[in-house]
Coordinates of C-alpha atoms in Angstrom, one line a residue:
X1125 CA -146.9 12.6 17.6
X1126 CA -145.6 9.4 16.6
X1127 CA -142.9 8.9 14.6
X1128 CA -143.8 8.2 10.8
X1129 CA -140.6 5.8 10.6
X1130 CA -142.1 4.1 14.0
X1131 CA -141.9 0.2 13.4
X1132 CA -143.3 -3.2 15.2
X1133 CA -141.9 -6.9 16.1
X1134 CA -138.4 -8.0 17.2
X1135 CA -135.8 -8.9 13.8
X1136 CA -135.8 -12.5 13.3
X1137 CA -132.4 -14.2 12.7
X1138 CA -131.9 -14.0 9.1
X1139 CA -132.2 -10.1 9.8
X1140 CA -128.8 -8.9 10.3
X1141 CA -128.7 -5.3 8.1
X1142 CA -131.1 -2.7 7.4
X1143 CA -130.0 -0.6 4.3
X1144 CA -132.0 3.2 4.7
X1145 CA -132.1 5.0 1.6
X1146 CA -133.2 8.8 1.5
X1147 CA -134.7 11.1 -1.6
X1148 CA -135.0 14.9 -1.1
X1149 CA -139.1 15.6 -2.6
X1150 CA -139.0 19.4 -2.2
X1151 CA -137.3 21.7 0.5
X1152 CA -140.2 23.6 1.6
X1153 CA -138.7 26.1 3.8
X1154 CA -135.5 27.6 6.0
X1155 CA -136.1 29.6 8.9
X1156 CA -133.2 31.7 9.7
X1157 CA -134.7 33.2 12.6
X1158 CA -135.9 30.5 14.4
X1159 CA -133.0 28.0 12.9
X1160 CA -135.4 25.6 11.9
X1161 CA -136.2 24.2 8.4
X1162 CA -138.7 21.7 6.9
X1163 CA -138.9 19.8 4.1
X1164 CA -140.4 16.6 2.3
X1165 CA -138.6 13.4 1.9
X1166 CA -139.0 9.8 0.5
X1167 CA -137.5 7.2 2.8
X1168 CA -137.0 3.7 1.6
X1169 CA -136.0 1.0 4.5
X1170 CA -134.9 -2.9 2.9
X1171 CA -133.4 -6.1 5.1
X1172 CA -133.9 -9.8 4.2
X1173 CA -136.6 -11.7 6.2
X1174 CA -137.3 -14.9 5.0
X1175 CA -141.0 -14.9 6.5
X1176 CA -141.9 -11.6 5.2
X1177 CA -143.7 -12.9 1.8
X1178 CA -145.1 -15.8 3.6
X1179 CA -146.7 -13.9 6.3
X1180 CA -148.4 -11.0 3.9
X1181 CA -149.7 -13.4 1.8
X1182 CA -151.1 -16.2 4.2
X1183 CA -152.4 -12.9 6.0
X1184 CA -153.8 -11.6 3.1
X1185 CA -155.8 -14.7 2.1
X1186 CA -157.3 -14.9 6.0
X1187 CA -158.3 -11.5 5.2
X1188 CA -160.5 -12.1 2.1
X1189 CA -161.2 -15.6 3.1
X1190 CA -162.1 -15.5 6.9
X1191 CA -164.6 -12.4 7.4
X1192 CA -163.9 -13.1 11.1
X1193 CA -160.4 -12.2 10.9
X1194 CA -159.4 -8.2 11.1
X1195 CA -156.1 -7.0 9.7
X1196 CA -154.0 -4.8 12.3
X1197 CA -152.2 -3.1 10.0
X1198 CA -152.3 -2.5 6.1
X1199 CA -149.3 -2.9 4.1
X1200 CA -150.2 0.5 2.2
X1201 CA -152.7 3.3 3.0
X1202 CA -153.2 4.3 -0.1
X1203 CA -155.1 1.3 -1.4
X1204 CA -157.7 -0.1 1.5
X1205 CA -157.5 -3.6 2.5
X1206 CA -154.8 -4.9 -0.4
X1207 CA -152.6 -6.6 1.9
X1208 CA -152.2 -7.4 5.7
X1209 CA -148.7 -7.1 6.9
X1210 CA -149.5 -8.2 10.6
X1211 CA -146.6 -10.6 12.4
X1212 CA -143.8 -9.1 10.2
X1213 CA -140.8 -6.8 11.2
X1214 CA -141.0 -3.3 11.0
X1215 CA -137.8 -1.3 11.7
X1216 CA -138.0 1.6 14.0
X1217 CA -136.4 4.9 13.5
X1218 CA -136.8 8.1 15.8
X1219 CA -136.1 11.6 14.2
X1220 CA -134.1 12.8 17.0
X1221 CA -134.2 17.0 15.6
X1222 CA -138.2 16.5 14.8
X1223 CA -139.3 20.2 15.6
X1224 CA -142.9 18.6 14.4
X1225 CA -144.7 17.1 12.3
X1226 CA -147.7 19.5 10.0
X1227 CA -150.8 17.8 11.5
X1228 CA -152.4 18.0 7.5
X1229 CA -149.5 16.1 6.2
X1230 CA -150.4 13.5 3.7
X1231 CA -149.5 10.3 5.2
X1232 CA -148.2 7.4 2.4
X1233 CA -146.5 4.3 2.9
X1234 CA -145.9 0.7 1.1
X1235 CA -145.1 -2.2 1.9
X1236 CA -143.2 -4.3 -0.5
X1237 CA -142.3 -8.1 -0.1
X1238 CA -140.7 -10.8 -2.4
X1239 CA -140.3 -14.8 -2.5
X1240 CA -136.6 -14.3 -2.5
X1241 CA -137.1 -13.0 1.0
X1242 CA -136.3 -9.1 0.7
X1243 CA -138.8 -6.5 1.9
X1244 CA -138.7 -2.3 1.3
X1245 CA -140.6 -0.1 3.1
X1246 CA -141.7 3.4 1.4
X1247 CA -142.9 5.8 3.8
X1248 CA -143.1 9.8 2.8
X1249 CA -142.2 12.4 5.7
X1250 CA -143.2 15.6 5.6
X1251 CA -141.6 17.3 8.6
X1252 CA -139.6 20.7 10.3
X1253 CA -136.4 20.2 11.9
X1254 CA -134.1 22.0 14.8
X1255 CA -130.2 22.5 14.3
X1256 CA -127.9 24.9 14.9
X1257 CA -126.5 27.2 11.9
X1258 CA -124.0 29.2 11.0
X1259 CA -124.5 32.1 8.8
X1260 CA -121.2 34.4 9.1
X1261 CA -121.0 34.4 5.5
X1262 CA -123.8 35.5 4.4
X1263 CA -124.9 36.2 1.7
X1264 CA -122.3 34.1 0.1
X1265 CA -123.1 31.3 2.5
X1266 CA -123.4 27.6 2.1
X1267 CA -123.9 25.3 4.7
X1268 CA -125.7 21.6 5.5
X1269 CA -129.3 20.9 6.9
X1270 CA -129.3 17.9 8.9
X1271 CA -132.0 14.9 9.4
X1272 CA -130.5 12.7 12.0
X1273 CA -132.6 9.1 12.8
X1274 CA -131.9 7.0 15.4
X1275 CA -132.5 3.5 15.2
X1276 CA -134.3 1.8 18.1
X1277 CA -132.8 -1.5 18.4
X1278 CA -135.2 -4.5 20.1
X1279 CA -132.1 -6.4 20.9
X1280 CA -130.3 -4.0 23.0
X1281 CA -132.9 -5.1 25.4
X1282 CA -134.4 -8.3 24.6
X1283 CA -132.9 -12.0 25.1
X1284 CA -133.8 -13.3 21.8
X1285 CA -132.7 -16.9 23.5
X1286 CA -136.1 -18.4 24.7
X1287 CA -137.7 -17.0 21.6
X1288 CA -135.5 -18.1 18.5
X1289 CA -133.6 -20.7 20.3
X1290 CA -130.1 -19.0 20.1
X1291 CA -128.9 -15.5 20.5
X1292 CA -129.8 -12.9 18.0
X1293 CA -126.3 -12.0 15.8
X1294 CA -127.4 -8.1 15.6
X1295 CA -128.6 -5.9 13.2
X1296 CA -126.3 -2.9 11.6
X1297 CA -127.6 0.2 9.9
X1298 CA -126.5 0.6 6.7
X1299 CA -127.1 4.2 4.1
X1300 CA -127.7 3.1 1.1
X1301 CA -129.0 5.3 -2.2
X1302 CA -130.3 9.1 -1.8
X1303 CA -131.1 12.2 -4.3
X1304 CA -131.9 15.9 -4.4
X1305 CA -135.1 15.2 -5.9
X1306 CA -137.6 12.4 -6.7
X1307 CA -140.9 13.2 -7.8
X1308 CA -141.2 17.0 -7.5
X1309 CA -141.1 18.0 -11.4
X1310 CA -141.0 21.9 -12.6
X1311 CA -138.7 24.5 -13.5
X1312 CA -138.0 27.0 -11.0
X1313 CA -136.1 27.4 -7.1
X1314 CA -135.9 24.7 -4.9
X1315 CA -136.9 26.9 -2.0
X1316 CA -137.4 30.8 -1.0
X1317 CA -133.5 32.0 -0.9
X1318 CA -131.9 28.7 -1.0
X1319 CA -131.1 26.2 -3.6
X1320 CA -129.9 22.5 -2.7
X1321 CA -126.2 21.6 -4.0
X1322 CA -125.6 18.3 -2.6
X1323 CA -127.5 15.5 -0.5
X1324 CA -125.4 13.0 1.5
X1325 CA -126.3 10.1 3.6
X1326 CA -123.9 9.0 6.6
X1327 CA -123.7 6.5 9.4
X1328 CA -122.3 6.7 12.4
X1329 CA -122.4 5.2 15.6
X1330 CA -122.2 6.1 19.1
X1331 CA -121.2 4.8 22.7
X1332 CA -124.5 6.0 25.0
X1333 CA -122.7 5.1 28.3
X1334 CA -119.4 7.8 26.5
X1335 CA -122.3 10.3 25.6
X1336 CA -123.6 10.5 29.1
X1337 CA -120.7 10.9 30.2
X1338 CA -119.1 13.8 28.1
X1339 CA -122.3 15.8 28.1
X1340 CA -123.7 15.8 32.1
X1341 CA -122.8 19.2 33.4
X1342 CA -124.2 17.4 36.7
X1343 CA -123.6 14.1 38.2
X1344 CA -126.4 11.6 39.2
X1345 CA -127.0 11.1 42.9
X1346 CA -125.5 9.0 44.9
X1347 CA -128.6 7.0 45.7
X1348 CA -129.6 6.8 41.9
X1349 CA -130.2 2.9 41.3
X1350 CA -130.0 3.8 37.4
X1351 CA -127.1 6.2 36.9
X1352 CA -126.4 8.2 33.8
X1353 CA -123.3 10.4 35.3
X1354 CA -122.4 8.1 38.1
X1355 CA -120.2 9.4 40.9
X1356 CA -117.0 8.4 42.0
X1357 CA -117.5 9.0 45.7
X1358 CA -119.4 8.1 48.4
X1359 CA -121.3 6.1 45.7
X1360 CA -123.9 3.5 47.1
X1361 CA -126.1 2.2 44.5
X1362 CA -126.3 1.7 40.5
X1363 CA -124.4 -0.8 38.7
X1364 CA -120.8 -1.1 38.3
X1365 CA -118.0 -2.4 36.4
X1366 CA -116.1 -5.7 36.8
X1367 CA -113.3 -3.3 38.6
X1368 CA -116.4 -2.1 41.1
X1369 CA -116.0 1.1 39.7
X1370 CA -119.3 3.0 39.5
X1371 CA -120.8 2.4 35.9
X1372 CA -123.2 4.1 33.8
X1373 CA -125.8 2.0 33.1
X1374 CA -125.3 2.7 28.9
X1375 CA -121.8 1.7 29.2
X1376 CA -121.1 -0.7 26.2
X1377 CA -124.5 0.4 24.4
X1378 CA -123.8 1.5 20.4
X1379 CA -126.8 3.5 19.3
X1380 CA -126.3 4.0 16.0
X1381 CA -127.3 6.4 13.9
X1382 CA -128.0 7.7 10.4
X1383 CA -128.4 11.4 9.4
X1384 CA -129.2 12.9 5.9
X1385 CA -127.2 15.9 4.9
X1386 CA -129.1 18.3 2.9
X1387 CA -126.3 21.1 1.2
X1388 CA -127.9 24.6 0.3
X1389 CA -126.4 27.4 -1.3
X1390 CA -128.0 31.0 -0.8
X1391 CA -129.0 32.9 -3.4
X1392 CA -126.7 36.1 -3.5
X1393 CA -127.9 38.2 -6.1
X1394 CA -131.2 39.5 -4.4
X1395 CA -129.7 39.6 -1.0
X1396 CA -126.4 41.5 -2.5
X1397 CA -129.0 44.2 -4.5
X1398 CA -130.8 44.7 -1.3
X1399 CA -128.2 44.7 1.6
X1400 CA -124.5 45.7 -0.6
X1401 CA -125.3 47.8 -3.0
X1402 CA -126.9 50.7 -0.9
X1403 CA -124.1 50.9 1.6
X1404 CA -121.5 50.9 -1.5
X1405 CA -123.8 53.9 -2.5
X1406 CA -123.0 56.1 0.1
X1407 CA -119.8 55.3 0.4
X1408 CA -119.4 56.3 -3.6
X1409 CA -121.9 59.2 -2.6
X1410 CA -118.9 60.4 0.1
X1411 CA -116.2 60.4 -2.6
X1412 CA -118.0 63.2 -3.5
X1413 CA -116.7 65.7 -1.0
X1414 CA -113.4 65.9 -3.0
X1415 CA -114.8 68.2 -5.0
X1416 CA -115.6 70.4 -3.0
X1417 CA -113.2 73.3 -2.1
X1418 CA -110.7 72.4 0.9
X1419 CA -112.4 75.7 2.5
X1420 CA -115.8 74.8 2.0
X1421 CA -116.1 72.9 5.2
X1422 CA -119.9 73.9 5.8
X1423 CA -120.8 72.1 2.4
X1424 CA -118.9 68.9 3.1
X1425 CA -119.9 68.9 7.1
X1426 CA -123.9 68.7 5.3
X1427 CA -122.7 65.7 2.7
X1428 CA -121.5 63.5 5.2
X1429 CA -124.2 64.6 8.0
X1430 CA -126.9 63.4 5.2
X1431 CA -125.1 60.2 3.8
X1432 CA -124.7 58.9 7.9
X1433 CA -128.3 59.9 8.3
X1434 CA -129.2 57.7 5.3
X1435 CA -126.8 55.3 6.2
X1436 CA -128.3 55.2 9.3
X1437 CA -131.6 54.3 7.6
X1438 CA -130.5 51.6 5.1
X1439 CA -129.3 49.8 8.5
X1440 CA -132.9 50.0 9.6
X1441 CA -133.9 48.4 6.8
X1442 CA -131.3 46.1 6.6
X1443 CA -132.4 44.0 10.2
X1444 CA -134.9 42.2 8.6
X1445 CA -133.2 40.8 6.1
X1446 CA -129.9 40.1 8.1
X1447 CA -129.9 36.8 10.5
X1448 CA -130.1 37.0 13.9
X1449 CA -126.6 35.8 15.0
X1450 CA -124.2 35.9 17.9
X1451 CA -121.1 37.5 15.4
X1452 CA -120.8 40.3 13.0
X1453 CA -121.8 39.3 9.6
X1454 CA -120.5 40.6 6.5
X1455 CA -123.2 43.0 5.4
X1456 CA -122.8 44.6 9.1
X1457 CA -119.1 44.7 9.1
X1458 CA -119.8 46.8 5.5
X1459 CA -121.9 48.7 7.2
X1460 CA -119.7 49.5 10.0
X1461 CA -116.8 50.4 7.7
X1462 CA -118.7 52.8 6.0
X1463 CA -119.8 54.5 9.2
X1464 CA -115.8 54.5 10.1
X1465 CA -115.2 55.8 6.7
X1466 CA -117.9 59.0 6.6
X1467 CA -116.3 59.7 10.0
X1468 CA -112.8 59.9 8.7
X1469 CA -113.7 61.8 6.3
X1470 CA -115.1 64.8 8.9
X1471 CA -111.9 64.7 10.5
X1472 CA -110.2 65.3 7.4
X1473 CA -112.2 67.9 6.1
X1474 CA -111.4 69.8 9.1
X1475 CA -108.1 69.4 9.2
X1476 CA -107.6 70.4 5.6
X1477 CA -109.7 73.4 6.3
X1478 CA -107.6 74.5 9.2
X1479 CA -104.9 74.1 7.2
X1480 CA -106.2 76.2 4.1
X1481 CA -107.5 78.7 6.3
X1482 CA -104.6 79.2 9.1
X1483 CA -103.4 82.5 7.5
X1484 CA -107.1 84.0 7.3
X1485 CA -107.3 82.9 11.2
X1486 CA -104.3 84.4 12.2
X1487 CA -105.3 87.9 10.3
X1488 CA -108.7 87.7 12.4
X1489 CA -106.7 87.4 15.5
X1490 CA -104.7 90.3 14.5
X1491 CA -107.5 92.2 13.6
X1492 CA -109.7 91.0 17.0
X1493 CA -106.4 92.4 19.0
X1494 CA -105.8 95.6 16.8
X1495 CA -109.5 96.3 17.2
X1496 CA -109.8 96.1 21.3
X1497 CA -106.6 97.6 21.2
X1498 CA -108.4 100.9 19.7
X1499 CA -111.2 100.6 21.7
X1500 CA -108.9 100.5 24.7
X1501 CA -107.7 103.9 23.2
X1502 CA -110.7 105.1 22.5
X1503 CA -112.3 104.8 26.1
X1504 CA -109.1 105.5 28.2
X1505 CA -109.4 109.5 26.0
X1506 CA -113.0 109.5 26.9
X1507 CA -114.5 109.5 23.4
X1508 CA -117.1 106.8 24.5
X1509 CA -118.4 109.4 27.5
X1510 CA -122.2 110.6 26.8
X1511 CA -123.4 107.4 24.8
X1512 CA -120.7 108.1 21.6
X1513 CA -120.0 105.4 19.2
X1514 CA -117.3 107.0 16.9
X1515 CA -115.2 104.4 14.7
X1516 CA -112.5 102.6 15.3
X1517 CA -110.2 104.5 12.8
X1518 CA -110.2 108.0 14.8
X1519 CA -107.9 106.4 17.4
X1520 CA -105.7 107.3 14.6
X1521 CA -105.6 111.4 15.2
X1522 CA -107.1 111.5 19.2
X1523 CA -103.6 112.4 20.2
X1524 CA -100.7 114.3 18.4
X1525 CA -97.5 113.2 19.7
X1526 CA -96.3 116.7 19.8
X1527 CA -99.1 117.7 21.9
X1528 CA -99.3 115.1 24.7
X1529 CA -97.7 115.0 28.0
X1530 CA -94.8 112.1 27.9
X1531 CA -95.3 111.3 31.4
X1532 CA -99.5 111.5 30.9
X1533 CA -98.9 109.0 28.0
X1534 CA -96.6 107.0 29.8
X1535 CA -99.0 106.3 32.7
X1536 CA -101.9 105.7 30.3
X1537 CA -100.2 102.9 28.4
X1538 CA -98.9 101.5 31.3
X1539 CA -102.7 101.5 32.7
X1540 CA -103.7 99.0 29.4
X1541 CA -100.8 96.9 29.4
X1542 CA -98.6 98.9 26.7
X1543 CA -95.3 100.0 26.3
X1544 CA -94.3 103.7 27.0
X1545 CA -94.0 105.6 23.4
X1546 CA -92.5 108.7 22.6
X1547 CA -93.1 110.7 19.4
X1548 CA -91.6 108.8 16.9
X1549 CA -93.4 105.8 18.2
X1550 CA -96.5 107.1 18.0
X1551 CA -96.7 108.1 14.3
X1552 CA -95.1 104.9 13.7
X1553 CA -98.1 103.3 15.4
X1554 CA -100.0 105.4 13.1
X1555 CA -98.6 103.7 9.8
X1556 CA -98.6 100.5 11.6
X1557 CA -102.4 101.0 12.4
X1558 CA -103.4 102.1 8.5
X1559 CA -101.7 98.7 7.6
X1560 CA -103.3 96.6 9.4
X1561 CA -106.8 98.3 8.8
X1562 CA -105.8 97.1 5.0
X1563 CA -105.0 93.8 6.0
X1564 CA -108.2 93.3 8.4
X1565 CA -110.1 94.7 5.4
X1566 CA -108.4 92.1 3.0
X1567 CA -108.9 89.1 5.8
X1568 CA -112.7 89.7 5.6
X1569 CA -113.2 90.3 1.9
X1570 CA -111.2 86.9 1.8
X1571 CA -113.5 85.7 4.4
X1572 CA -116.4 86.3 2.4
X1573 CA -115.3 84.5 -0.6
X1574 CA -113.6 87.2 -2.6
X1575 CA -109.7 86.1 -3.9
X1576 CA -107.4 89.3 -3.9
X1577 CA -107.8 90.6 -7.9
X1578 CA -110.9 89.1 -8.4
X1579 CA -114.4 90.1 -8.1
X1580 CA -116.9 88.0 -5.7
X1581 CA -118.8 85.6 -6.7
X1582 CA -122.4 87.0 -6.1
X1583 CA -120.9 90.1 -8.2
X1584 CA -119.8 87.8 -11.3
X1585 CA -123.4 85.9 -10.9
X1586 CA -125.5 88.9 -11.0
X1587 CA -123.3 90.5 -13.7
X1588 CA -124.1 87.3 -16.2
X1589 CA -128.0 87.3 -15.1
X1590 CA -128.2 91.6 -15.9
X1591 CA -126.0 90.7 -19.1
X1592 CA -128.8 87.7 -20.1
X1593 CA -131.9 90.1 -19.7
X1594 CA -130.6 93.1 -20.9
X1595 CA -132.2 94.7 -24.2
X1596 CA -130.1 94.9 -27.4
X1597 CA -128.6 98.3 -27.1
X1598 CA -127.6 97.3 -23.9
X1599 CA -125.7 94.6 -24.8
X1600 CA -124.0 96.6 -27.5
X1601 CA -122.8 98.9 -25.0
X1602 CA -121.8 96.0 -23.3
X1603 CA -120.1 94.1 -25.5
X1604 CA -117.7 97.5 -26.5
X1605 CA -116.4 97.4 -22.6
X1606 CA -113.0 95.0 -22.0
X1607 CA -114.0 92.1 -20.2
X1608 CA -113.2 91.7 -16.8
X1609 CA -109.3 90.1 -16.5
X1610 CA -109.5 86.6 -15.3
X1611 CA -105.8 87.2 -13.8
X1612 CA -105.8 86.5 -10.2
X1613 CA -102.9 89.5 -8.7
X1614 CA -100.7 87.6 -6.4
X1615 CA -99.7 91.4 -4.7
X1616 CA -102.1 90.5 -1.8
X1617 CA -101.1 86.7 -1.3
X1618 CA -98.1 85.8 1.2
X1619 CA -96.1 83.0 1.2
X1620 CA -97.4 81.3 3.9
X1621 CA -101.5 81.6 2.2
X1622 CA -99.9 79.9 -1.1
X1623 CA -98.1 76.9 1.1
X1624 CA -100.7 76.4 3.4
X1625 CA -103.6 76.6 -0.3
X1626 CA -100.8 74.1 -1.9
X1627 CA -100.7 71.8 1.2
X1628 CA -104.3 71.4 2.0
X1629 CA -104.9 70.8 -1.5
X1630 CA -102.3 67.7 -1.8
X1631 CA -103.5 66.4 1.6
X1632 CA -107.3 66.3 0.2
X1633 CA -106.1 64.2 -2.5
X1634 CA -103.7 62.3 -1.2
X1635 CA -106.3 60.9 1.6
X1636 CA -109.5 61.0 -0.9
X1637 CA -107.1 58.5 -2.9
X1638 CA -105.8 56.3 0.2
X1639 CA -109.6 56.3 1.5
X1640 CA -111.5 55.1 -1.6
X1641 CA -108.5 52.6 -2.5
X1642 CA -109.0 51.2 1.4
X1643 CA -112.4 51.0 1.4
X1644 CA -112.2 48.7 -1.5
X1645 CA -109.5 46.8 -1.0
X1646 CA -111.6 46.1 3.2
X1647 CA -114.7 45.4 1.1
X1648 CA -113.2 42.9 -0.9
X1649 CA -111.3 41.3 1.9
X1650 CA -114.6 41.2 4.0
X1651 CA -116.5 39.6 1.5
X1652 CA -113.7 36.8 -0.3
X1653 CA -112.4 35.9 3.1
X1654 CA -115.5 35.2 4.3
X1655 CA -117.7 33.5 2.0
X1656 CA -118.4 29.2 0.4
X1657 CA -119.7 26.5 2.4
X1658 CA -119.3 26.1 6.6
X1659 CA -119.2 22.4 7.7
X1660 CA -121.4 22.8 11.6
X1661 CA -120.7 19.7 12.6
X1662 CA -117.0 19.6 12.4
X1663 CA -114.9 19.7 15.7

């Protein structure tokens, strides 16, 4: 498609500056997938051209006057033969980042002249653009869209000599006036996501001879008559410098060029209630495994098993909202702290368990080895012979130490790995035996959720339920019984089970404290750090 800023003639003399003023209509659109965005815009092009009014209006009157004569182009296309601009100069632009042009764009341009010599051009541009962005702060992000236009300069290749009698001075691109909006009236956003902040116009210009140059990843071949990346060696055609140095046939060219920076600001609130605020959910939904007991380690394994499955899920949701990008943004380095975090928090649950439980364990172990260590005794006297499966506790009376051999016993205990014992040693073993029957007994109650002095749970539970459904003259009888004593006996407990109950306990709360204040103190840091407006085009 043709360029809607596309112009006609050669300058004439008195032409020297063209000032390019730029009005923001409505942003229509930003497409963060595709990096695109489009938009609606009033341009308005003046320079001085002392022929200008004369032309339109001696054109104009040959129009009306002469029915032979036909108008090639209208100064406006919104009013139908008004006035014929033919013969005047028309400054050309080209939108160099022009993804397209919609083809059911409404097309509107004027044509203003004056006696004093001055002429504007209004032309409206609805079009979608290309540029690179940038969005690792979102969704506190801010950057700049960019318009650039490049101005086609008639001179740059045309000896204005034989036409004008003398040299053509040049013409110079100058922004002029711009705004956010022009005509587009109504409350409400400026576009889906995005408001505009700021609108800039600048100027710049740039050596095309430099630009080839700096940007050819290859160079031009050697038998290239028209170079862009000329070569240094073997080099046989093209043009050269006044040294004879090969030359790029740009070298000495300014394009110049204007581009309109459009500032928009994303609209966090939505995309902070949709992408933050679940993630900060689980995480606060984790802190809840502190009040669990330090030995409930199968209830806190299922809280953070569930919260990284949903986790897991609001991630899901989460790519379709998140930009495509080459880096981490925020919202994903959240997300990956809080998958860190319920991990942590496994680890530690584990470890305070072991530590809680580490006397329990080590009574088990006893109890495992006392227990194969009767068995042992039981088999070796032969009272598993014939399919018996007497109890572990009548290894206790199978052999009187009065009434065994010494050397039968002797050979026996050697046989399983045992010391020999005499008399003395084997009631000994007998006491030793009852005890740690008692303590294996204690280890499993304690196992099974009972605390030494105090009833088990499922006991207490069903006593309140019978209590609640119990007739009248029940609970009479009931209430005349002492209630059950809340005092936990500390006969059973050891020093080691109250240091290791103290120390898990302090180490829950010491790391539930460091998490949550870390996890905070990271979100805070991920989000203030990065965040505010990112300049693309800066070096």
């Amino acid at each position: 498609m043709d360029s809607p800023l596309k112009g006609t003639g050669i300058p004439p003399l008195d032409t020297t500056a063209i000032y390019v003023s730029a009005y923001l209509d409505r942003l229509l659109a930003v497409n963060q997938d595709d990096y695109r965005w489009e938009g609606a815009l009033y341009f308005y092009i003046s320079w001085t051209s002392a022929d200008a009014y004369r032309l339109v209006m001696e054109n104009t009157k040959k129009m009306f006057s002469n029915s032979s004569f036909t108008c090639q182009f209208m100064c406006s296309n919104i009013v139908d033969k008004m006035l014929c601009c033919d013969d005047i100069y028309l400054p050309s632009f080209f939108f160099k980042n022009a993804y397209g042009f919609p083809q059911d764009r409404e097309i509107l341009y004027n044509i203003y002249t004056a006696s004093n010599g001055s002429v504007l051009w209004e032309v409206r541009v609805h079009g979608q653009y290309y540029q690179p962005m940038d969005f690792r702060h979102f969704p506190f992000d801010s950057f700049d869209l960019l318009l650039e236009l490049r101005f086609f300069n008639p001179l740059a290749i045309i000896d204005t000599t034989d036409l004008y009698g003398k040299p053509h001075p040049g013409v110079t691109i100058y922004p002029s006036s711009g705004g956010q909006k022009l005509f587009t009236y109504g409350r409400g956003d400026d576009a889906s996501y995005w408001a505009v902040t700021d609108f800039s116009l600048e100027g710049y210009e740039v050596d095309m001879g430099e630009w080839f140059y700096d940007n050819s990843a290859l160079a031009s071949n050697p038998g290239d008559p028209m170079p862009l990346a000329p070569v240094n060696d073997n080099w046989t055609a093209g043009a050269v410098d006044r040294d004879g140095n090969p030359a790029n046939v740009y070298s000495g060219v300014t394009d110049q060029l204007l581009a309109v920076l459009i500032t928009i600001e994303r609209f966090w609130k939505p995309s902070l209630i949709n992408s933050v605020l679940p993630v900060v959910l689980v995480f606060l939904l984790g802190m809840f495994i502190f009040v669990c007991e330090e030995d409930d380690l199968t209830t806190r394994i299922e809280i953070v098993v569930t919260l990284f499955l949903a986790l897991t899920a609001v991630q899901f949701v989460l790519i379709g909202s998140v930009p495509t990008s080459s880096y981490v943004v925020p919202t994903q380095q959240l997300v990956l702290a809080t998958y860190v975090f319920l991990f942590l928090l496994a680890v530690e649950s584990i470890i305070v368990y072991r530590i809680v439980m580490h006397h329990q364990k080590r009574q088990r172990a006893l109890r495992r080895r006392e227990a194969y260590r009767r068995y042992c005794k039981l088999r070796d006297r032969g009272k598993l012979k014939g399919g018996n499966n007497p109890p572990l506790s009548a290894a206790d009376t199978i052999t009187p130490a009065a009434s065994r051999d010494a050397t039968f016993d002797a050979a026996e205990c050697a046989e399983n790995g045992e010391a020999s014992k005499g008399a003395a040693a084997a009631a000994a073993d007998a006491l030793q035996d009852a005890a740690a029957e008692q303590a294996a007994a204690q280890a499993e109650a304690m196992a099974a959720g009972a605390t030494p002095g105090k009833r088990p749970r499922r006991q207490r539970w069903q006593e309140t339920f019978s209590l609640c459904f119990r007739g009248p003259h029940e609970k009479a009888q009931q209430g005349s019984r002492q209630p059950p004593s809340r005092f936990v006996s500390f006969s059973h407990m050891t020093a080691d089970e109250a240091y290791a109950e103290w120390l898990g306990h302090m180490v829950d709360n010491v790391f539930g404290c460091v998490m949550g204040l870390s996890y905070v103190i990271l979100a805070i840091l991920i989000f203030t750090l990065q965040h505010g407006y990112i300049d693309l085009f800066s070096d």
